[in-house]
Amino acid sequence: MRNIFAKAITVTATAALVLGATGCSSERDGEAGGAGKGFAADSLIGVALPSKTSENWVLAGDLFTNGLKDAGFKSDVQYAGATTTVADQQGQISAMITKGAKVIVIGAADAAQLSTQVKQAKEAGAIVIAYDRLITNTKDVDYYVAFDNFKVGQLQGQALLDGMKAKKPKGPWNVELFSGSPDDNNSAVFFNGAMDVLKPLIDKGDIVVGSGQSNVKQTAIQGWKAEIAQQRMDGLLTATYSHGKTLDGVLSPNDTLARAILTSVKGAGKPLPVVTGQDSEVESVKSIVAGEQYSTINKDTRKLVAEVIKMVKTLQAGKTAQVNDSKTYDNGVKVVPAYLLPPVIVTKANAAEAYANDPKLAPLTK
Ligand code: BGC
């Protein structure tokens, strides 16, 4: 079973009723949440995004501003600051409620610190959509729209293995593992997805985690900060790889951290290991094409934002929003009905094909 939340998945009686009532035939095919009353077609829609830790968040903000306007809505798009992140986001959501937002779309700065604000939103009659990152420990989140995060992790684990095999057909391979920020619910999901592929090989001794740091806590990078990843990699190289041991691969949860890890390895004058990533950031796509970073994940932000805006329009009309997963995302209090999009693994081999329809990235692969 997919271990996506720290505790066992428990489908609550309410969620089971919702599933039963909608008569969905499989976990990935159905509808959830009742049709509401709808709201005025020019209503205010709030969008609260976390700090700009990755290019995808910056792009999402622009796409929401333009897309909501084109759909006839008023929008209020806000980012939490880099330092007082959680407090910023809490204040921004409260302000959106005060201004009368009918839907509040949230990319959580801290998954577990928004229950007061989403409760207020519900009490004011707003619909809450968790965007990309789940909001945990609350019943007051209506929908979750994201790429399939567990699948992202599985693709990263498989890419790490494939990349190492291509360089050195037989193990044992020495690796180090990195995971994302502990306050982001996605971090453990990505890590568990990757471990779904890597753990059997670690258990067999085909993959050796040189430092022995192999759980999500030991490998976490607070705030998804590049400088923290670089420092951790510096430390690992000194402690474990300064006496001739070769580092074959590094599991990196995203591109920002992948580049920091590569910078550290270069600084130490070591041969570059296979390094995974995520987000298809410009500098990482260039690095992949140049043969440095091994892989990234294409999670097309344009598609994700379009999916949310489609959902907002459906809700505006008083209809039931479409979801395709009603089982996976237990936030600790309820199973949140989700609409999940499929992520795509990208290496040098398929970069041109993967980005063919992306005007920013396609030219980099030529
Ligand atoms: C997103 C990733 C991103 C990371 C850091 C995660 O929640 O899913 O795409 O790299 O946050 O911003």
Short mmCIF file of C-alpha atoms and ligand atoms in Angstrom, two decimals:
data_model
loop_
_atom_site.label_atom_id
_atom_site.label_comp_id
_atom_site.label_asym_id
_atom_site.label_seq_id
_atom_site.Cartn_x
_atom_site.Cartn_y
_atom_site.Cartn_z
CA MET A 1 0.00 0.00 0.00
CA ARG A 2 1.13 3.52 -0.66
CA ASN A 3 2.51 4.93 2.53
CA ILE A 4 1.81 8.56 1.82
CA PHE A 5 1.16 9.87 5.29
CA ALA A 6 3.09 9.18 8.45
CA LYS A 7 0.27 7.13 9.91
CA ALA A 8 -1.67 4.26 8.42
CA ILE A 9 -4.34 5.16 5.93
CA THR A 10 -7.73 5.03 7.53
CA VAL A 11 -10.66 5.72 5.30
CA THR A 12 -13.13 7.46 7.57
CA ALA A 13 -16.78 6.59 7.67
CA THR A 14 -17.62 9.94 6.08
CA ALA A 15 -15.22 9.40 3.20
CA ALA A 16 -16.58 5.91 2.68
CA LEU A 17 -20.07 7.39 2.49
CA VAL A 18 -18.97 9.97 -0.05
CA LEU A 19 -17.43 7.21 -2.15
CA GLY A 20 -20.52 5.08 -1.82
CA ALA A 21 -22.87 7.93 -2.69
CA THR A 22 -21.01 8.80 -5.87
CA GLY A 23 -20.86 5.16 -6.89
CA CYS A 24 -17.32 5.39 -8.22
CA SER A 25 -15.96 2.16 -9.56
CA SER A 26 -12.27 2.52 -8.76
CA GLU A 27 -9.96 4.62 -6.63
CA ARG A 28 -8.96 6.66 -9.64
CA ASP A 29 -12.27 7.22 -11.25
CA GLY A 30 -15.07 9.13 -9.64
CA GLU A 31 -16.38 12.30 -8.17
CA ALA A 32 -16.35 13.60 -4.66
CA GLY A 33 -17.77 16.47 -2.68
CA GLY A 34 -21.37 17.51 -3.16
CA ALA A 35 -22.49 20.10 -5.67
CA GLY A 36 -22.67 23.48 -3.94
CA LYS A 37 -24.84 26.50 -4.56
CA GLY A 38 -22.34 28.06 -6.89
CA PHE A 39 -21.29 31.72 -6.75
CA ALA A 40 -21.16 34.82 -8.94
CA ALA A 41 -19.13 34.43 -12.14
CA ASP A 42 -16.96 37.45 -11.31
CA SER A 43 -16.19 36.41 -7.72
CA LEU A 44 -12.83 36.84 -6.03
CA ILE A 45 -10.59 33.77 -6.04
CA GLY A 46 -7.65 33.77 -3.61
CA VAL A 47 -4.39 31.99 -4.40
CA ALA A 48 -1.86 31.64 -1.57
CA LEU A 49 1.48 30.23 -2.70
CA PRO A 50 4.59 29.39 -0.62
CA SER A 51 7.97 31.10 -1.01
CA LYS A 52 9.47 31.10 -4.47
CA THR A 53 11.67 28.06 -3.68
CA SER A 54 11.29 26.67 -7.21
CA GLU A 55 10.57 28.13 -10.65
CA ASN A 56 7.24 26.27 -10.73
CA TRP A 57 5.83 28.48 -7.95
CA VAL A 58 6.79 31.65 -9.81
CA LEU A 59 5.20 30.39 -13.01
CA ALA A 60 2.07 29.24 -11.15
CA GLY A 61 1.49 32.75 -9.78
CA ASP A 62 1.55 34.29 -13.27
CA LEU A 63 -0.64 31.57 -14.72
CA PHE A 64 -3.24 31.95 -11.95
CA THR A 65 -3.35 35.73 -12.34
CA ASN A 66 -3.86 35.55 -16.09
CA GLY A 67 -5.99 32.39 -16.20
CA LEU A 68 -8.46 33.54 -13.54
CA LYS A 69 -8.81 36.90 -15.26
CA ASP A 70 -9.46 35.22 -18.63
CA ALA A 71 -12.11 33.06 -16.93
CA GLY A 72 -13.88 36.22 -15.71
CA PHE A 73 -12.89 36.05 -12.04
CA LYS A 74 -11.14 38.59 -9.84
CA SER A 75 -7.97 37.19 -8.33
CA ASP A 76 -5.72 37.83 -5.35
CA VAL A 77 -2.44 35.93 -5.79
CA GLN A 78 0.02 36.08 -2.88
CA TYR A 79 3.37 34.53 -1.95
CA ALA A 80 4.61 33.86 1.55
CA GLY A 81 7.93 35.58 2.21
CA ALA A 82 11.18 33.65 2.48
CA THR A 83 11.69 34.19 6.21
CA THR A 84 8.37 34.63 8.02
CA THR A 85 6.86 32.09 5.66
CA VAL A 86 4.14 30.49 7.76
CA ALA A 87 2.93 33.66 9.47
CA ASP A 88 2.87 35.45 6.11
CA GLN A 89 0.72 32.80 4.53
CA GLN A 90 -1.65 32.64 7.49
CA GLY A 91 -2.15 36.42 7.27
CA GLN A 92 -2.64 36.31 3.51
CA ILE A 93 -5.33 33.62 3.73
CA SER A 94 -7.16 35.54 6.50
CA ALA A 95 -7.11 38.66 4.31
CA MET A 96 -8.56 36.71 1.38
CA ILE A 97 -11.41 35.51 3.62
CA THR A 98 -12.08 39.08 4.76
CA LYS A 99 -12.21 40.24 1.13
CA GLY A 100 -14.88 37.60 0.44
CA ALA A 101 -12.97 35.09 -1.70
CA LYS A 102 -15.26 32.25 -2.82
CA VAL A 103 -12.46 29.76 -3.45
CA ILE A 104 -9.05 29.79 -1.80
CA VAL A 105 -6.31 27.85 -3.57
CA ILE A 106 -3.38 27.08 -1.27
CA GLY A 107 0.15 25.82 -1.96
CA ALA A 108 0.95 25.32 1.72
CA ALA A 109 4.07 26.88 3.18
CA ASP A 110 3.68 24.47 6.09
CA ALA A 111 1.20 21.63 5.68
CA ALA A 112 0.26 21.41 9.36
CA GLN A 113 -0.01 25.09 10.27
CA LEU A 114 -3.09 26.21 8.36
CA SER A 115 -5.97 24.55 10.17
CA THR A 116 -7.18 27.78 11.85
CA GLN A 117 -7.21 29.65 8.54
CA VAL A 118 -8.94 26.94 6.52
CA LYS A 119 -11.55 26.57 9.27
CA GLN A 120 -12.23 30.31 9.02
CA ALA A 121 -12.47 29.97 5.25
CA LYS A 122 -15.06 27.20 5.53
CA GLU A 123 -17.05 29.17 8.12
CA ALA A 124 -17.13 32.09 5.70
CA GLY A 125 -18.50 29.77 3.00
CA ALA A 126 -15.35 29.53 0.87
CA ILE A 127 -14.17 26.34 -0.85
CA VAL A 128 -10.57 25.32 -0.09
CA ILE A 129 -8.38 23.65 -2.72
CA ALA A 130 -4.93 22.37 -1.72
CA TYR A 131 -2.60 22.98 -4.66
CA ASP A 132 0.46 20.74 -5.21
CA ARG A 133 0.98 20.27 -1.45
CA LEU A 134 -1.60 18.65 0.82
CA ILE A 135 -2.86 20.53 3.90
CA THR A 136 -2.82 18.18 6.88
CA ASN A 137 -4.69 17.70 10.17
CA THR A 138 -7.89 19.44 9.15
CA LYS A 139 -11.30 18.48 7.81
CA ASP A 140 -11.63 21.87 6.15
CA VAL A 141 -9.87 21.17 2.88
CA ASP A 142 -12.26 20.27 0.06
CA TYR A 143 -10.02 19.17 -2.82
CA TYR A 144 -6.40 18.42 -3.64
CA VAL A 145 -4.99 19.05 -7.13
CA ALA A 146 -1.43 17.86 -7.75
CA PHE A 147 0.87 15.68 -9.78
CA ASP A 148 1.01 12.11 -8.50
CA ASN A 149 3.68 12.66 -5.85
CA PHE A 150 4.30 9.00 -5.01
CA LYS A 151 4.84 8.32 -8.72
CA VAL A 152 7.31 11.24 -8.84
CA GLY A 153 9.35 9.47 -6.15
CA GLN A 154 9.17 6.12 -7.91
CA LEU A 155 10.38 7.72 -11.15
CA GLN A 156 13.26 9.38 -9.27
CA GLY A 157 14.30 6.08 -7.64
CA GLN A 158 14.16 4.25 -10.97
CA ALA A 159 16.12 7.01 -12.74
CA LEU A 160 18.83 6.86 -10.09
CA LEU A 161 19.14 3.12 -10.61
CA ASP A 162 19.05 3.32 -14.42
CA GLY A 163 21.66 6.09 -14.46
CA MET A 164 24.02 4.16 -12.19
CA LYS A 165 23.56 0.95 -14.21
CA ALA A 166 24.37 2.80 -17.42
CA LYS A 167 27.71 3.92 -15.95
CA LYS A 168 28.56 0.76 -14.01
CA PRO A 169 26.40 -2.23 -14.98
CA LYS A 170 26.82 -4.11 -11.71
CA GLY A 171 26.53 -2.97 -8.08
CA PRO A 172 27.13 -2.49 -5.33
CA TRP A 173 26.55 1.20 -5.94
CA ASN A 174 27.35 3.79 -3.25
CA VAL A 175 24.62 6.38 -2.90
CA GLU A 176 23.47 9.25 -0.70
CA LEU A 177 19.84 10.20 -0.20
CA PHE A 178 18.27 13.66 0.15
CA SER A 179 14.64 14.53 0.92
CA GLY A 180 12.72 17.81 0.93
CA SER A 181 11.51 20.08 3.70
CA PRO A 182 9.81 18.31 6.62
CA ASP A 183 7.00 20.90 6.71
CA ASP A 184 5.99 19.98 3.14
CA ASN A 185 3.74 16.90 3.05
CA ASN A 186 5.14 16.04 -0.40
CA SER A 187 8.64 15.45 0.95
CA ALA A 188 7.89 12.14 2.64
CA VAL A 189 5.67 11.05 -0.26
CA PHE A 190 8.48 11.66 -2.79
CA PHE A 191 10.96 9.89 -0.51
CA ASN A 192 8.67 6.91 0.10
CA GLY A 193 8.05 6.58 -3.65
CA ALA A 194 11.79 6.51 -4.32
CA MET A 195 12.37 4.04 -1.50
CA ASP A 196 9.68 1.81 -2.97
CA VAL A 197 12.20 1.23 -5.79
CA LEU A 198 15.50 1.52 -3.86
CA LYS A 199 14.81 -0.20 -0.54
CA PRO A 200 14.75 -3.79 -1.91
CA LEU A 201 18.18 -3.15 -3.46
CA ILE A 202 19.49 -1.57 -0.24
CA ASP A 203 18.26 -4.62 1.67
CA LYS A 204 20.08 -6.93 -0.76
CA GLY A 205 23.29 -4.91 -0.50
CA ASP A 206 23.24 -3.90 -4.19
CA ILE A 207 22.87 -0.27 -3.10
CA VAL A 208 24.91 0.99 -0.15
CA VAL A 209 24.00 4.26 1.56
CA GLY A 210 27.58 5.27 2.42
CA SER A 211 26.70 7.56 5.31
CA GLY A 212 24.09 5.18 6.69
CA GLN A 213 21.62 8.12 6.68
CA SER A 214 18.67 6.52 5.00
CA ASN A 215 15.45 7.76 6.56
CA VAL A 216 13.39 10.79 5.72
CA LYS A 217 14.38 12.66 8.91
CA GLN A 218 18.12 12.19 8.47
CA THR A 219 18.00 13.26 4.84
CA ALA A 220 15.62 16.25 5.12
CA ILE A 221 16.55 19.71 3.83
CA GLN A 222 14.69 22.38 5.80
CA GLY A 223 12.86 24.88 3.62
CA TRP A 224 14.08 23.16 0.44
CA LYS A 225 17.10 25.49 0.73
CA ALA A 226 19.97 24.97 -1.73
CA GLU A 227 22.62 26.16 0.72
CA ILE A 228 21.56 23.60 3.31
CA ALA A 229 21.76 20.79 0.73
CA GLN A 230 25.19 21.97 -0.38
CA GLN A 231 26.44 22.01 3.23
CA ARG A 232 25.07 18.53 3.88
CA MET A 233 26.73 17.21 0.71
CA ASP A 234 30.03 18.88 1.67
CA GLY A 235 29.85 17.12 5.04
CA LEU A 236 28.99 13.74 3.53
CA LEU A 237 31.86 13.95 1.04
CA THR A 238 34.36 14.77 3.80
CA ALA A 239 33.09 12.14 6.22
CA THR A 240 32.53 9.25 3.84
CA TYR A 241 34.14 9.79 0.46
CA SER A 242 37.54 11.35 1.18
CA HIS A 243 39.44 8.06 1.35
CA GLY A 244 38.93 6.75 -2.15
CA LYS A 245 35.33 5.49 -1.90
CA THR A 246 33.40 6.41 -5.05
CA LEU A 247 29.99 8.06 -4.83
CA ASP A 248 27.88 6.56 -7.64
CA GLY A 249 24.56 8.31 -7.17
CA VAL A 250 22.57 10.86 -5.20
CA LEU A 251 18.80 10.84 -4.83
CA SER A 252 17.83 14.51 -4.98
CA PRO A 253 14.14 15.37 -4.58
CA ASN A 254 14.24 18.44 -6.84
CA ASP A 255 16.32 20.47 -9.27
CA THR A 256 17.31 23.28 -6.89
CA LEU A 257 18.86 20.74 -4.53
CA ALA A 258 20.34 18.69 -7.40
CA ARG A 259 22.35 21.68 -8.60
CA ALA A 260 23.52 22.42 -5.05
CA ILE A 261 24.66 18.80 -4.70
CA LEU A 262 26.53 18.97 -8.03
CA THR A 263 28.17 22.24 -6.96
CA SER A 264 29.38 20.57 -3.79
CA VAL A 265 30.81 17.54 -5.64
CA LYS A 266 32.55 19.81 -8.16
CA GLY A 267 33.98 21.89 -5.31
CA ALA A 268 35.44 18.73 -3.77
CA GLY A 269 37.01 17.83 -7.13
CA LYS A 270 35.21 14.45 -7.26
CA PRO A 271 33.77 12.71 -10.32
CA LEU A 272 30.09 13.58 -10.79
CA PRO A 273 27.63 10.96 -9.52
CA VAL A 274 24.23 10.30 -11.08
CA VAL A 275 21.93 12.96 -9.57
CA THR A 276 18.14 13.01 -9.91
CA GLY A 277 15.85 16.04 -9.74
CA GLN A 278 12.35 17.40 -10.29
CA ASP A 279 10.64 20.49 -11.77
CA SER A 280 12.36 20.91 -15.17
CA GLU A 281 14.04 24.15 -14.11
CA VAL A 282 15.90 25.95 -16.88
CA GLU A 283 19.39 25.53 -15.35
CA SER A 284 18.78 21.84 -14.67
CA VAL A 285 17.52 21.15 -18.19
CA LYS A 286 20.71 22.79 -19.47
CA SER A 287 22.74 20.64 -17.07
CA ILE A 288 20.98 17.45 -18.25
CA VAL A 289 21.62 18.31 -21.89
CA ALA A 290 25.28 18.98 -20.97
CA GLY A 291 25.48 15.53 -19.34
CA GLU A 292 25.81 16.65 -15.70
CA GLN A 293 22.50 16.30 -13.80
CA TYR A 294 21.06 12.92 -14.81
CA SER A 295 17.29 13.39 -14.64
CA THR A 296 14.42 15.69 -13.76
CA ILE A 297 10.64 15.36 -13.70
CA ASN A 298 8.32 17.25 -15.97
CA LYS A 299 5.33 18.44 -13.97
CA ASP A 300 3.85 20.89 -16.42
CA THR A 301 2.65 23.78 -14.25
CA ARG A 302 0.47 25.04 -17.11
CA LYS A 303 -1.58 21.83 -16.94
CA LEU A 304 -1.87 21.88 -13.15
CA VAL A 305 -3.06 25.48 -12.99
CA ALA A 306 -5.49 24.85 -15.88
CA GLU A 307 -6.94 21.92 -13.93
CA VAL A 308 -7.53 24.12 -10.86
CA ILE A 309 -9.17 26.86 -12.92
CA LYS A 310 -11.41 24.25 -14.56
CA MET A 311 -12.37 23.08 -11.07
CA VAL A 312 -13.12 26.67 -9.95
CA LYS A 313 -15.42 27.15 -12.97
CA THR A 314 -17.27 23.92 -12.18
CA LEU A 315 -17.74 24.98 -8.56
CA GLN A 316 -18.86 28.45 -9.65
CA ALA A 317 -21.64 26.82 -11.68
CA GLY A 318 -22.75 24.91 -8.58
CA LYS A 319 -21.66 21.57 -10.02
CA THR A 320 -19.60 18.78 -8.44
CA ALA A 321 -15.89 18.97 -9.20
CA GLN A 322 -14.33 15.99 -10.90
CA VAL A 323 -11.66 14.02 -9.03
CA ASN A 324 -9.78 10.86 -10.00
CA ASP A 325 -8.46 9.68 -6.63
CA SER A 326 -10.57 9.28 -3.52
CA LYS A 327 -8.31 6.97 -1.51
CA THR A 328 -4.71 8.07 -1.36
CA TYR A 329 -4.52 11.45 0.32
CA ASP A 330 -5.39 10.91 3.96
CA ASN A 331 -4.40 14.14 5.67
CA GLY A 332 -4.67 12.67 9.16
CA VAL A 333 -8.31 13.71 9.59
CA LYS A 334 -9.95 12.87 6.26
CA VAL A 335 -9.19 11.43 2.85
CA VAL A 336 -9.08 14.47 0.60
CA PRO A 337 -10.65 13.94 -2.84
CA ALA A 338 -7.86 14.51 -5.33
CA TYR A 339 -7.30 15.22 -8.98
CA LEU A 340 -3.86 13.86 -9.84
CA LEU A 341 -1.89 14.42 -13.03
CA PRO A 342 0.83 12.05 -14.29
CA PRO A 343 4.46 13.19 -13.94
CA VAL A 344 7.01 12.42 -16.69
CA ILE A 345 10.64 11.43 -16.14
CA VAL A 346 13.14 13.35 -18.30
CA THR A 347 16.76 12.43 -19.06
CA LYS A 348 19.06 13.56 -21.86
CA ALA A 349 17.59 10.74 -23.98
CA ASN A 350 14.00 12.07 -24.06
CA ALA A 351 14.42 15.78 -23.25
CA ALA A 352 13.65 16.98 -26.79
CA GLU A 353 10.48 14.90 -26.94
CA ALA A 354 9.36 15.75 -23.39
CA TYR A 355 9.67 19.51 -23.87
CA ALA A 356 8.55 19.66 -27.52
CA ASN A 357 5.47 21.72 -26.57
CA ASP A 358 7.20 23.94 -24.03
CA PRO A 359 8.29 27.21 -25.66
CA LYS A 360 10.79 27.97 -22.85
CA LEU A 361 12.44 24.55 -22.61
CA ALA A 362 12.25 23.18 -26.16
CA PRO A 363 15.02 25.47 -27.54
CA LEU A 364 17.40 24.21 -24.78
CA THR A 365 17.19 20.66 -26.10
CA LYS A 366 18.12 21.48 -29.70
C1 BGC B 1 6.87 20.65 -5.04
C2 BGC B 1 8.13 20.52 -5.84
C3 BGC B 1 9.12 21.60 -5.45
C4 BGC B 1 9.28 21.71 -3.93
C5 BGC B 1 10.12 22.90 -3.51
C6 BGC B 1 7.23 20.66 -3.60
O1 BGC B 1 6.10 20.68 -2.80
O2 BGC B 1 5.99 19.60 -5.36
O3 BGC B 1 7.82 20.61 -7.21
O4 BGC B 1 10.37 21.32 -6.00
O5 BGC B 1 8.02 21.79 -3.34
O6 BGC B 1 9.58 24.09 -3.93
#
